[in-house]
Amino acid sequence: MASSQRQLRAMLRKNWLLKIRHPFATLAEILLPTIVMLSLIAIRTRVDTQIHPAQAYVRKGMLVEVGNSEVSASFDSFLKLLLNRHEYLAFAPDTNQTRKMLDVLSLRYPLLQMVATIYKDESILETYIRSDLYGIHDSTSNISNPKIRGAIVFHEYGPQVFDYSIRLNHTWAFSGFPDVKTIMDVNGPYLNDLELGVSIAPTLQYSFSGFLTLQQVMDALIISVAKQDVNYSAINYQVDGSFQLLGSEVRLTSSEFIPANIRIVPFPTREYTDDEFESLVKAVMGVLYLLGFLFPISRLVSYSVFEKVGLQGSVR
C-alpha cells in the first residue's frame, strides 16, 4: 500500500513538472475549452427566444369544402374524370356486401357502374397493378386491361364496425416538392420534418387527388346504414334514387345520404418556443467542440501512453 502511494506521488510530481516546463501547452489546454464555452455563452445571451402562443387557422383561404369546390371536386366530377380518361375505381374484395354497396352508390351516382371494377381480393389487385399487362390495350388481340385510378379495399364489414382503406395511384417524385396535386409521401424523408407554423400543402394534396371526396362518400354511406343498425343485406333499392331498409319505414334520401358543408382546416399549432440560438450554432457546434477539446484530449491520451510505457520499462 505504501509503495503504491509513493508511486502515485512520484507520477503526480513528474506530471506537474512537465506541465510547468511547458507553460504554453498547459495554458492552451485550459484556455481552449474555456474560450469555446465563453463564445457559446456570449452568442446565447445575444439572441432572442420568442414564445409563440397556441394559434388556430380557421380563416379564409384555409377552409376546404370537401366535394364542393375547385380544390375538392364532387364525386360526380370525379367519376366523369375517370370516364374521360378511361380509368377505373377498383373495389375489393368481391363479396355480396361489396356488390350491394356498389348498387346503393350507383343509385345516387349512375356513372359509377361504368367506371367501377371489382377484384377478388387486395392481393390480386396488387398483382395486376404490378404486372406487365397493367393498362395495356390491344384491339387485335382483344386485350383490354384497365388503368386503376384508385381503390377502396374493405377489411371488415359492419353492421357496427367498418374498416376500409382508400388507395390512390400516385407516383411520388422528389422534384417539385411539395406538389399539392400528389398524395404526400408517408415513408419519405420529409415525414418527420419539424415545420413551424402552418402548411396547407398536405390538405391540398388530399383534396386535389380526390382522397377526401372518396372518404366523404364512403363515410356517408357507412354512417347512413350503420345508424339503422342493419347491414347491406337489408336494403331495398328505390327508383327515385333513395333506398329503404327492409322491415322499416325509414327512407333515406340523397340529402341524408351525403352530408353538406363538410370542411377541412389545418390543426391548430400548439404553443412552442422559437430559440434562435439552436438554429445559429447547429452548423458549427461540432467544429467548435472539436477545436476546443481536441488538443487537451490528445495531450491526456499521450500522457497516459507515456505513463504506461514508463511502468512497463520499470517492471522489466
PDB file of N, CA and C in Angstrom, residues 1-15 307 311 314:
ATOM      1  N   MET A   1       0.841  -1.212   0.000  1.00  0.00           N
ATOM      2  CA  MET A   1       0.000   0.000   0.000  1.00  0.00           C
ATOM      3  C   MET A   1       0.872   1.257   0.000  1.00  0.00           C
ATOM      4  N   ALA A   2       1.893   1.262   0.849  1.00  0.00           N
ATOM      5  CA  ALA A   2       2.790   2.420   0.923  1.00  0.00           C
ATOM      6  C   ALA A   2       3.553   2.599  -0.377  1.00  0.00           C
ATOM      7  N   SER A   3       3.893   1.462  -1.022  1.00  0.00           N
ATOM      8  CA  SER A   3       4.604   1.538  -2.295  1.00  0.00           C
ATOM      9  C   SER A   3       3.734   2.161  -3.382  1.00  0.00           C
ATOM     10  N   SER A   4       2.458   1.825  -3.408  1.00  0.00           N
ATOM     11  CA  SER A   4       1.535   2.396  -4.399  1.00  0.00           C
ATOM     12  C   SER A   4       1.370   3.891  -4.188  1.00  0.00           C
ATOM     13  N   GLN A   5       1.295   4.327  -2.927  1.00  0.00           N
ATOM     14  CA  GLN A   5       1.153   5.759  -2.647  1.00  0.00           C
ATOM     15  C   GLN A   5       2.404   6.530  -3.066  1.00  0.00           C
ATOM     16  N   ARG A   6       3.574   5.950  -2.783  1.00  0.00           N
ATOM     17  CA  ARG A   6       4.795   6.620  -3.215  1.00  0.00           C
ATOM     18  C   ARG A   6       4.877   6.718  -4.738  1.00  0.00           C
ATOM     19  N   GLN A   7       4.425   5.647  -5.417  1.00  0.00           N
ATOM     20  CA  GLN A   7       4.450   5.655  -6.888  1.00  0.00           C
ATOM     21  C   GLN A   7       3.483   6.693  -7.437  1.00  0.00           C
ATOM     22  N   LEU A   8       2.302   6.826  -6.804  1.00  0.00           N
ATOM     23  CA  LEU A   8       1.325   7.819  -7.244  1.00  0.00           C
ATOM     24  C   LEU A   8       1.862   9.229  -7.052  1.00  0.00           C
ATOM     25  N   ARG A   9       2.465   9.503  -5.880  1.00  0.00           N
ATOM     26  CA  ARG A   9       3.022  10.832  -5.641  1.00  0.00           C
ATOM     27  C   ARG A   9       4.137  11.151  -6.622  1.00  0.00           C
ATOM     28  N   ALA A  10       4.933  10.142  -6.943  1.00  0.00           N
ATOM     29  CA  ALA A  10       6.029  10.370  -7.893  1.00  0.00           C
ATOM     30  C   ALA A  10       5.491  10.682  -9.290  1.00  0.00           C
ATOM     31  N   MET A  11       4.413   9.999  -9.715  1.00  0.00           N
ATOM     32  CA  MET A  11       3.834  10.251 -11.029  1.00  0.00           C
ATOM     33  C   MET A  11       3.200  11.635 -11.085  1.00  0.00           C
ATOM     34  N   LEU A  12       2.512  12.030  -9.997  1.00  0.00           N
ATOM     35  CA  LEU A  12       1.890  13.356  -9.979  1.00  0.00           C
ATOM     36  C   LEU A  12       2.956  14.452  -9.999  1.00  0.00           C
ATOM     37  N   ARG A  13       4.033  14.245  -9.267  1.00  0.00           N
ATOM     38  CA  ARG A  13       5.101  15.251  -9.257  1.00  0.00           C
ATOM     39  C   ARG A  13       5.743  15.361 -10.643  1.00  0.00           C
ATOM     40  N   LYS A  14       5.946  14.206 -11.287  1.00  0.00           N
ATOM     41  CA  LYS A  14       6.540  14.234 -12.617  1.00  0.00           C
ATOM     42  C   LYS A  14       5.632  14.973 -13.604  1.00  0.00           C
ATOM     43  N   ASN A  15       4.332  14.683 -13.558  1.00  0.00           N
ATOM     44  CA  ASN A  15       3.400  15.356 -14.461  1.00  0.00           C
ATOM     45  C   ASN A  15       3.325  16.850 -14.184  1.00  0.00           C
ATOM     46  N   GLU A 307       2.964   7.105 -19.534  1.00  0.00           N
ATOM     47  CA  GLU A 307       2.987   6.504 -18.204  1.00  0.00           C
ATOM     48  C   GLU A 307       2.963   4.987 -18.305  1.00  0.00           C
ATOM     49  N   LEU A 311       5.919   2.537 -16.954  1.00  0.00           N
ATOM     50  CA  LEU A 311       5.688   1.480 -15.973  1.00  0.00           C
ATOM     51  C   LEU A 311       6.200   0.138 -16.487  1.00  0.00           C
ATOM     52  N   SER A 314       9.966   0.072 -16.161  1.00  0.00           N
ATOM     53  CA  SER A 314      10.446  -0.077 -14.800  1.00  0.00           C
ATOM     54  C   SER A 314      10.254  -1.490 -14.289  1.00  0.00           C
TER      55      SER A 314
END
